[in-house]
Structure formats: structure tokens, C-alpha cells
Amino acid sequence: MNYFITTPIYYPSARPHMGHAYSSIVTDVFARFKRLDGYEVFFLTGTDEHGLKIQKAANKEKKDPKIFCDEISKTFKDLSKILNLSNDDFIRTTEERHHKSVQFLWKKLENSGDIYLSKYKGWYSVSDEAFYNDDEIIEKDGKKISLPSGSPVEWVEEESYFFKLSAWQEKLLDFYKKNPNFILPKSRKNEVISFVKSGLKDLSVSRKSFSWGIKVPNNKDHIIYVWLD
């Protein structure tokens, strides 16, 4: 049987710390155990090197984003050797193989009608690389912050491509019903189903306000949003 496991694909906006080591070691334990248990294991780790957060960190250091990522990604790759991880691959999202895969995925979604161009308005957190709804924003010390993470947010209005997540709501609920063991751990099953039933909104999957990322095929003004990437 096959078994795939991955660490978070780490942001190289700063050098690795104990949290990165912990996540990597835990993942390595699972990978080694599954190999002993007779599974064909593929263990992945790596660095997620695109997005506004990386671009700002590079600008702060007065470095080209690629050179900045080259330097810090190396420290993450070195960490995997220091920790004696048994990973099968180390992916960098600036690699050509990743670019090709992401653009292939985009074209598939576009051809299937799952992506459309519109405009986005909302609260955006640079550190979280995420948008938040009005009911997820509070004011603290004169600043707007996201309730889930405590990160500062700013109001963003821009043209964006959207993924039709809402079209999958009933399909997902039907899939969960037919596959009762799909959601794990089971303690989270009701929570997931309740979230989907509450209504899925279409997701913004591109940005125009920065340039460090993989460009949308046939529309170079847009950068593919890192979460879709």
C-alpha cells in the first residue's frame, strides 16, 4: 500500500526555528513507522517561496526575492540533514517542475469552468496570506486585526480570479454521506459537515498587488494565489 506524508511546505521568510524542527521530526516518525509496517512511503518536505510576505521580507533585506529564497531555503534543506530526516524529496516552489505543475492545474480548472474573473473586496492579512470576513475582524489598539489569528489586516480591493467552491457544496455533502469514514479524525466530522452546510463561498485564487509568484497563464497581470499553488 502507498502512503504519502508531508511536512508543512515552510515559508522561508526567516531561518528555521524549533517549531520547524518539531514538525519535521513528527512527520519523520510517521514515515519511518509506516515503512516498518510495509507501506511504500513518499515523505515530502520543502519551502513555499512565493507571495507578498516573502517579497516584503526580501525587500527589507534589500535583496532580490530569488536570491533571498536561495539563501534561506538552504538552511531548511540543511536542517533536514542535521535532523537525519528520511524524506524522499525536498521541493522548492521556485523550481521549474513546480511552475509547470501549477500552471497545468490552473489550465485544467479554467477549461472545466471552475475559475472565473471578477473583483474582490475584503480584509487581507499579509502574514497569514489569507482573506477574512467582516465578522472575523476586531479593532485593537486602533488597528484592525483578524480574530482567528490576531494578525493585522488591511482592506483590499482588486481584480481577481475566483474558484467556484460554492458549486461543490452539495457534491461534498453527498460524498461525506456515501463515505462515512472519509473525514478523520471522527471527532471533527460533525464540525466539517456543519461548516460545509453553512455555505461555501467562492475563493479568490489570484492577486495583482505584488509580482513575486507564478503568473496566471494567458494573463500575466495576475499571480496565482499561494493557497491554490
PDB file of C-alpha atoms in Angstrom:
ATOM      1  CA  MET A   1       0.000   0.000   0.000  1.00  0.00           C
ATOM      2  CA  ASN A   2       1.092   3.560  -0.692  1.00  0.00           C
ATOM      3  CA  TYR A   3       1.437   6.216   1.997  1.00  0.00           C
ATOM      4  CA  PHE A   4       2.139   9.900   1.318  1.00  0.00           C
ATOM      5  CA  ILE A   5       3.098  12.300   4.086  1.00  0.00           C
ATOM      6  CA  THR A   6       4.394  15.861   4.044  1.00  0.00           C
ATOM      7  CA  THR A   7       5.569  18.476   6.482  1.00  0.00           C
ATOM      8  CA  PRO A   8       4.153  21.951   6.028  1.00  0.00           C
ATOM      9  CA  ILE A   9       5.966  23.384   2.999  1.00  0.00           C
ATOM     10  CA  TYR A  10       7.736  26.023   5.061  1.00  0.00           C
ATOM     11  CA  TYR A  11       7.818  29.764   4.377  1.00  0.00           C
ATOM     12  CA  PRO A  12      11.483  30.819   4.075  1.00  0.00           C
ATOM     13  CA  SER A  13      10.773  34.369   5.278  1.00  0.00           C
ATOM     14  CA  ALA A  14      13.206  33.724   8.147  1.00  0.00           C
ATOM     15  CA  ARG A  15      15.547  30.970   9.255  1.00  0.00           C
ATOM     16  CA  PRO A  16      14.082  27.749  10.731  1.00  0.00           C
ATOM     17  CA  HIS A  17      13.297  27.530  14.451  1.00  0.00           C
ATOM     18  CA  MET A  18      12.262  24.837  16.933  1.00  0.00           C
ATOM     19  CA  GLY A  19       8.714  24.692  15.563  1.00  0.00           C
ATOM     20  CA  HIS A  20      10.013  23.706  12.133  1.00  0.00           C
ATOM     21  CA  ALA A  21      12.249  21.042  13.694  1.00  0.00           C
ATOM     22  CA  TYR A  22       9.324  19.651  15.714  1.00  0.00           C
ATOM     23  CA  SER A  23       7.012  19.388  12.677  1.00  0.00           C
ATOM     24  CA  SER A  24       9.733  17.716  10.631  1.00  0.00           C
ATOM     25  CA  ILE A  25      10.615  15.183  13.340  1.00  0.00           C
ATOM     26  CA  VAL A  26       6.957  14.227  13.912  1.00  0.00           C
ATOM     27  CA  THR A  27       6.478  13.698  10.165  1.00  0.00           C
ATOM     28  CA  ASP A  28       9.661  11.636  10.003  1.00  0.00           C
ATOM     29  CA  VAL A  29       8.429   9.389  12.829  1.00  0.00           C
ATOM     30  CA  PHE A  30       5.229   8.625  10.880  1.00  0.00           C
ATOM     31  CA  ALA A  31       7.186   7.965   7.670  1.00  0.00           C
ATOM     32  CA  ARG A  32       9.621   5.569   9.361  1.00  0.00           C
ATOM     33  CA  PHE A  33       6.849   3.717  11.196  1.00  0.00           C
ATOM     34  CA  LYS A  34       4.834   3.221   8.017  1.00  0.00           C
ATOM     35  CA  ARG A  35       7.883   1.867   6.191  1.00  0.00           C
ATOM     36  CA  LEU A  36       8.392  -0.648   9.007  1.00  0.00           C
ATOM     37  CA  ASP A  37       4.706  -1.531   8.664  1.00  0.00           C
ATOM     38  CA  GLY A  38       5.241  -2.481   5.000  1.00  0.00           C
ATOM     39  CA  TYR A  39       3.961   0.651   3.251  1.00  0.00           C
ATOM     40  CA  GLU A  40       5.505   2.265   0.172  1.00  0.00           C
ATOM     41  CA  VAL A  41       6.152   5.690   1.700  1.00  0.00           C
ATOM     42  CA  PHE A  42       6.770   9.011  -0.009  1.00  0.00           C
ATOM     43  CA  PHE A  43       7.858  11.666   2.501  1.00  0.00           C
ATOM     44  CA  LEU A  44       7.986  15.262   1.266  1.00  0.00           C
ATOM     45  CA  THR A  45       9.283  18.472   2.782  1.00  0.00           C
ATOM     46  CA  GLY A  46      10.374  21.785   1.286  1.00  0.00           C
ATOM     47  CA  THR A  47       9.894  25.539   1.102  1.00  0.00           C
ATOM     48  CA  ASP A  48       6.988  27.670  -0.172  1.00  0.00           C
ATOM     49  CA  GLU A  49       8.842  30.630  -1.657  1.00  0.00           C
ATOM     50  CA  HIS A  50       6.195  32.853  -3.245  1.00  0.00           C
ATOM     51  CA  GLY A  51       3.795  35.523  -2.045  1.00  0.00           C
ATOM     52  CA  LEU A  52       3.674  39.026  -0.638  1.00  0.00           C
ATOM     53  CA  LYS A  53       5.176  38.013   2.720  1.00  0.00           C
ATOM     54  CA  ILE A  54       8.332  36.695   1.032  1.00  0.00           C
ATOM     55  CA  GLN A  55       8.553  39.728  -1.247  1.00  0.00           C
ATOM     56  CA  LYS A  56       8.347  42.106   1.722  1.00  0.00           C
ATOM     57  CA  ALA A  57      10.952  40.126   3.695  1.00  0.00           C
ATOM     58  CA  ALA A  58      13.328  40.248   0.719  1.00  0.00           C
ATOM     59  CA  ASN A  59      12.756  43.985   0.238  1.00  0.00           C
ATOM     60  CA  LYS A  60      13.507  44.553   3.912  1.00  0.00           C
ATOM     61  CA  GLU A  61      16.869  42.817   3.427  1.00  0.00           C
ATOM     62  CA  LYS A  62      17.393  44.771   0.159  1.00  0.00           C
ATOM     63  CA  LYS A  63      17.749  41.516  -1.772  1.00  0.00           C
ATOM     64  CA  ASP A  64      16.257  40.036  -4.913  1.00  0.00           C
ATOM     65  CA  PRO A  65      13.454  37.645  -3.807  1.00  0.00           C
ATOM     66  CA  LYS A  66      15.038  34.657  -5.570  1.00  0.00           C
ATOM     67  CA  ILE A  67      18.459  35.248  -4.003  1.00  0.00           C
ATOM     68  CA  PHE A  68      16.792  35.778  -0.625  1.00  0.00           C
ATOM     69  CA  CYS A  69      14.910  32.478  -1.002  1.00  0.00           C
ATOM     70  CA  ASP A  70      18.026  30.628  -2.198  1.00  0.00           C
ATOM     71  CA  GLU A  71      19.852  31.578   0.988  1.00  0.00           C
ATOM     72  CA  ILE A  72      17.094  30.744   3.470  1.00  0.00           C
ATOM     73  CA  SER A  73      15.798  27.657   1.664  1.00  0.00           C
ATOM     74  CA  LYS A  74      19.291  26.211   2.003  1.00  0.00           C
ATOM     75  CA  THR A  75      19.033  26.473   5.791  1.00  0.00           C
ATOM     76  CA  PHE A  76      15.816  24.416   5.684  1.00  0.00           C
ATOM     77  CA  LYS A  77      17.443  21.832   3.440  1.00  0.00           C
ATOM     78  CA  ASP A  78      20.431  21.706   5.781  1.00  0.00           C
ATOM     79  CA  LEU A  79      18.036  21.208   8.711  1.00  0.00           C
ATOM     80  CA  SER A  80      16.672  18.038   7.099  1.00  0.00           C
ATOM     81  CA  LYS A  81      20.221  16.651   7.052  1.00  0.00           C
ATOM     82  CA  ILE A  82      21.023  17.792  10.597  1.00  0.00           C
ATOM     83  CA  LEU A  83      17.859  16.069  11.864  1.00  0.00           C
ATOM     84  CA  ASN A  84      18.637  12.970   9.764  1.00  0.00           C
ATOM     85  CA  LEU A  85      15.189  13.075   8.172  1.00  0.00           C
ATOM     86  CA  SER A  86      14.255  10.234   5.842  1.00  0.00           C
ATOM     87  CA  ASN A  87      12.453  12.472   3.335  1.00  0.00           C
ATOM     88  CA  ASP A  88      12.293  11.253  -0.268  1.00  0.00           C
ATOM     89  CA  ASP A  89      12.149  14.735  -1.784  1.00  0.00           C
ATOM     90  CA  PHE A  90      12.676  18.402  -0.961  1.00  0.00           C
ATOM     91  CA  ILE A  91      10.508  20.694  -3.095  1.00  0.00           C
ATOM     92  CA  ARG A  92      11.113  24.396  -3.693  1.00  0.00           C
ATOM     93  CA  THR A  93       8.163  26.217  -5.206  1.00  0.00           C
ATOM     94  CA  THR A  94      10.573  28.311  -7.297  1.00  0.00           C
ATOM     95  CA  GLU A  95      11.652  25.166  -9.169  1.00  0.00           C
ATOM     96  CA  GLU A  96      10.613  24.793 -12.814  1.00  0.00           C
ATOM     97  CA  ARG A  97       8.878  21.452 -12.119  1.00  0.00           C
ATOM     98  CA  HIS A  98       6.583  23.199  -9.637  1.00  0.00           C
ATOM     99  CA  HIS A  99       5.849  26.107 -12.002  1.00  0.00           C
ATOM    100  CA  LYS A 100       4.806  23.674 -14.737  1.00  0.00           C
ATOM    101  CA  SER A 101       2.594  21.673 -12.375  1.00  0.00           C
ATOM    102  CA  VAL A 102       0.791  24.753 -11.033  1.00  0.00           C
ATOM    103  CA  GLN A 103       0.139  26.197 -14.483  1.00  0.00           C
ATOM    104  CA  PHE A 104      -1.095  22.790 -15.691  1.00  0.00           C
ATOM    105  CA  LEU A 105      -3.524  22.656 -12.747  1.00  0.00           C
ATOM    106  CA  TRP A 106      -4.713  26.206 -13.486  1.00  0.00           C
ATOM    107  CA  LYS A 107      -5.432  25.377 -17.128  1.00  0.00           C
ATOM    108  CA  LYS A 108      -7.360  22.249 -16.104  1.00  0.00           C
ATOM    109  CA  LEU A 109      -9.537  24.285 -13.714  1.00  0.00           C
ATOM    110  CA  GLU A 110     -10.035  27.019 -16.304  1.00  0.00           C
ATOM    111  CA  ASN A 111     -11.001  24.537 -19.032  1.00  0.00           C
ATOM    112  CA  SER A 112     -13.509  22.852 -16.709  1.00  0.00           C
ATOM    113  CA  GLY A 113     -15.179  26.202 -15.959  1.00  0.00           C
ATOM    114  CA  ASP A 114     -14.199  26.176 -12.278  1.00  0.00           C
ATOM    115  CA  ILE A 115     -12.402  29.555 -12.446  1.00  0.00           C
ATOM    116  CA  TYR A 116     -13.795  32.961 -13.416  1.00  0.00           C
ATOM    117  CA  LEU A 117     -12.583  36.591 -13.388  1.00  0.00           C
ATOM    118  CA  SER A 118     -14.278  39.107 -11.091  1.00  0.00           C
ATOM    119  CA  LYS A 119     -13.386  41.665  -8.384  1.00  0.00           C
ATOM    120  CA  TYR A 120     -12.561  41.109  -4.748  1.00  0.00           C
ATOM    121  CA  LYS A 121     -13.150  43.331  -1.727  1.00  0.00           C
ATOM    122  CA  GLY A 122     -12.122  42.224   1.733  1.00  0.00           C
ATOM    123  CA  TRP A 123      -9.779  42.229   4.707  1.00  0.00           C
ATOM    124  CA  TYR A 124      -6.375  40.719   3.916  1.00  0.00           C
ATOM    125  CA  SER A 125      -3.594  39.584   6.245  1.00  0.00           C
ATOM    126  CA  VAL A 126      -0.096  39.570   4.736  1.00  0.00           C
ATOM    127  CA  SER A 127       1.347  37.318   7.471  1.00  0.00           C
ATOM    128  CA  ASP A 128      -1.494  34.771   7.146  1.00  0.00           C
ATOM    129  CA  GLU A 129      -1.698  35.033   3.329  1.00  0.00           C
ATOM    130  CA  ALA A 130      -5.470  34.915   3.868  1.00  0.00           C
ATOM    131  CA  PHE A 131      -8.661  36.935   3.484  1.00  0.00           C
ATOM    132  CA  TYR A 132     -11.132  37.377   6.362  1.00  0.00           C
ATOM    133  CA  ASN A 133     -14.827  38.243   6.567  1.00  0.00           C
ATOM    134  CA  ASP A 134     -16.196  41.266   8.465  1.00  0.00           C
ATOM    135  CA  ASP A 135     -17.325  39.069  11.374  1.00  0.00           C
ATOM    136  CA  GLU A 136     -13.731  37.823  11.742  1.00  0.00           C
ATOM    137  CA  ILE A 137     -12.272  41.334  12.243  1.00  0.00           C
ATOM    138  CA  ILE A 138     -11.914  43.256  15.511  1.00  0.00           C
ATOM    139  CA  GLU A 139     -10.258  46.550  16.391  1.00  0.00           C
ATOM    140  CA  LYS A 140      -7.430  46.538  18.930  1.00  0.00           C
ATOM    141  CA  ASP A 141      -5.202  49.472  19.879  1.00  0.00           C
ATOM    142  CA  GLY A 142      -6.534  51.405  16.893  1.00  0.00           C
ATOM    143  CA  LYS A 143      -5.669  48.637  14.426  1.00  0.00           C
ATOM    144  CA  LYS A 144      -7.808  46.107  12.571  1.00  0.00           C
ATOM    145  CA  ILE A 145      -6.810  42.523  13.310  1.00  0.00           C
ATOM    146  CA  SER A 146      -8.157  39.082  12.409  1.00  0.00           C
ATOM    147  CA  LEU A 147      -9.975  37.328  15.223  1.00  0.00           C
ATOM    148  CA  PRO A 148      -8.742  33.803  14.304  1.00  0.00           C
ATOM    149  CA  SER A 149      -5.006  34.644  14.216  1.00  0.00           C
ATOM    150  CA  GLY A 150      -4.549  38.075  15.805  1.00  0.00           C
ATOM    151  CA  SER A 151      -2.679  39.286  12.705  1.00  0.00           C
ATOM    152  CA  PRO A 152      -3.113  42.842  11.360  1.00  0.00           C
ATOM    153  CA  VAL A 153      -5.297  43.156   8.260  1.00  0.00           C
ATOM    154  CA  GLU A 154      -5.764  45.771   5.553  1.00  0.00           C
ATOM    155  CA  TRP A 155      -8.691  46.483   3.248  1.00  0.00           C
ATOM    156  CA  VAL A 156      -8.032  45.236  -0.291  1.00  0.00           C
ATOM    157  CA  GLU A 157      -9.990  45.894  -3.481  1.00  0.00           C
ATOM    158  CA  GLU A 158      -8.683  44.371  -6.699  1.00  0.00           C
ATOM    159  CA  GLU A 159      -9.494  42.285  -9.755  1.00  0.00           C
ATOM    160  CA  SER A 160      -9.147  38.593  -9.021  1.00  0.00           C
ATOM    161  CA  TYR A 161      -9.828  35.147 -10.409  1.00  0.00           C
ATOM    162  CA  PHE A 162     -12.193  33.052  -8.297  1.00  0.00           C
ATOM    163  CA  PHE A 163     -12.554  29.304  -7.817  1.00  0.00           C
ATOM    164  CA  LYS A 164     -16.205  28.139  -7.786  1.00  0.00           C
ATOM    165  CA  LEU A 165     -16.050  26.466  -4.391  1.00  0.00           C
ATOM    166  CA  SER A 166     -19.771  27.084  -3.865  1.00  0.00           C
ATOM    167  CA  ALA A 167     -20.558  24.697  -6.731  1.00  0.00           C
ATOM    168  CA  TRP A 168     -19.054  21.833  -4.720  1.00  0.00           C
ATOM    169  CA  GLN A 169     -21.121  22.220  -1.554  1.00  0.00           C
ATOM    170  CA  GLU A 170     -23.830  19.638  -2.286  1.00  0.00           C
ATOM    171  CA  LYS A 171     -21.341  17.314  -4.001  1.00  0.00           C
ATOM    172  CA  LEU A 172     -19.175  17.315  -0.879  1.00  0.00           C
ATOM    173  CA  LEU A 173     -22.105  16.677   1.453  1.00  0.00           C
ATOM    174  CA  ASP A 174     -23.242  13.794  -0.747  1.00  0.00           C
ATOM    175  CA  PHE A 175     -19.692  12.396  -0.798  1.00  0.00           C
ATOM    176  CA  TYR A 176     -19.430  12.548   3.009  1.00  0.00           C
ATOM    177  CA  LYS A 177     -22.760  10.717   3.295  1.00  0.00           C
ATOM    178  CA  LYS A 178     -21.636   7.920   0.967  1.00  0.00           C
ATOM    179  CA  ASN A 179     -18.157   7.715   2.548  1.00  0.00           C
ATOM    180  CA  PRO A 180     -18.730   7.990   6.329  1.00  0.00           C
ATOM    181  CA  ASN A 181     -15.091   7.197   7.172  1.00  0.00           C
ATOM    182  CA  PHE A 182     -13.605   9.841   4.870  1.00  0.00           C
ATOM    183  CA  ILE A 183     -13.320  12.626   7.474  1.00  0.00           C
ATOM    184  CA  LEU A 184     -10.667  11.879  10.090  1.00  0.00           C
ATOM    185  CA  PRO A 185     -10.350  12.143  12.998  1.00  0.00           C
ATOM    186  CA  LYS A 186     -14.024  11.262  13.501  1.00  0.00           C
ATOM    187  CA  SER A 187     -14.231  13.813  16.333  1.00  0.00           C
ATOM    188  CA  ARG A 188     -14.048  16.537  13.634  1.00  0.00           C
ATOM    189  CA  LYS A 189     -16.639  15.006  11.306  1.00  0.00           C
ATOM    190  CA  ASN A 190     -19.674  16.977  12.548  1.00  0.00           C
ATOM    191  CA  GLU A 191     -17.621  20.178  12.575  1.00  0.00           C
ATOM    192  CA  VAL A 192     -16.576  19.751   8.928  1.00  0.00           C
ATOM    193  CA  ILE A 193     -20.079  18.856   7.762  1.00  0.00           C
ATOM    194  CA  SER A 194     -21.560  21.786   9.679  1.00  0.00           C
ATOM    195  CA  PHE A 195     -19.027  24.145   8.071  1.00  0.00           C
ATOM    196  CA  VAL A 196     -19.882  22.947   4.561  1.00  0.00           C
ATOM    197  CA  LYS A 197     -23.632  23.117   5.251  1.00  0.00           C
ATOM    198  CA  SER A 198     -23.304  26.719   6.448  1.00  0.00           C
ATOM    199  CA  GLY A 199     -22.428  27.713   2.878  1.00  0.00           C
ATOM    200  CA  LEU A 200     -19.231  27.630   0.829  1.00  0.00           C
ATOM    201  CA  LYS A 201     -18.111  30.883  -0.795  1.00  0.00           C
ATOM    202  CA  ASP A 202     -16.093  31.160  -3.977  1.00  0.00           C
ATOM    203  CA  LEU A 203     -12.372  31.630  -3.280  1.00  0.00           C
ATOM    204  CA  SER A 204     -10.063  34.345  -4.595  1.00  0.00           C
ATOM    205  CA  VAL A 205      -7.199  32.478  -6.286  1.00  0.00           C
ATOM    206  CA  SER A 206      -5.096  35.243  -7.840  1.00  0.00           C
ATOM    207  CA  ARG A 207      -3.547  38.582  -6.844  1.00  0.00           C
ATOM    208  CA  LYS A 208      -2.448  41.697  -8.762  1.00  0.00           C
ATOM    209  CA  SER A 209      -0.924  43.729  -5.942  1.00  0.00           C
ATOM    210  CA  PHE A 210       2.503  42.032  -5.994  1.00  0.00           C
ATOM    211  CA  SER A 211       4.742  40.347  -8.554  1.00  0.00           C
ATOM    212  CA  TRP A 212       6.633  37.586  -6.730  1.00  0.00           C
ATOM    213  CA  GLY A 213       4.890  34.383  -7.732  1.00  0.00           C
ATOM    214  CA  ILE A 214       3.758  32.098 -10.549  1.00  0.00           C
ATOM    215  CA  LYS A 215       1.894  34.018 -13.238  1.00  0.00           C
ATOM    216  CA  VAL A 216      -1.580  33.062 -14.426  1.00  0.00           C
ATOM    217  CA  PRO A 217      -1.355  31.506 -17.914  1.00  0.00           C
ATOM    218  CA  ASN A 218      -2.538  33.976 -20.580  1.00  0.00           C
ATOM    219  CA  ASN A 219      -2.896  36.825 -18.058  1.00  0.00           C
ATOM    220  CA  LYS A 220       0.492  37.965 -16.783  1.00  0.00           C
ATOM    221  CA  ASP A 221      -1.048  40.757 -14.661  1.00  0.00           C
ATOM    222  CA  HIS A 222      -2.190  38.116 -12.162  1.00  0.00           C
ATOM    223  CA  ILE A 223      -0.145  35.993  -9.759  1.00  0.00           C
ATOM    224  CA  ILE A 224      -1.584  32.616  -8.736  1.00  0.00           C
ATOM    225  CA  TYR A 225      -2.558  32.792  -5.072  1.00  0.00           C
ATOM    226  CA  VAL A 226      -0.242  30.671  -2.893  1.00  0.00           C
ATOM    227  CA  TRP A 227      -3.025  28.591  -1.356  1.00  0.00           C
ATOM    228  CA  LEU A 228      -4.106  27.304  -4.770  1.00  0.00           C
ATOM    229  CA  ASP A 229      -0.435  26.943  -5.713  1.00  0.00           C
TER     230      ASP A 229
END
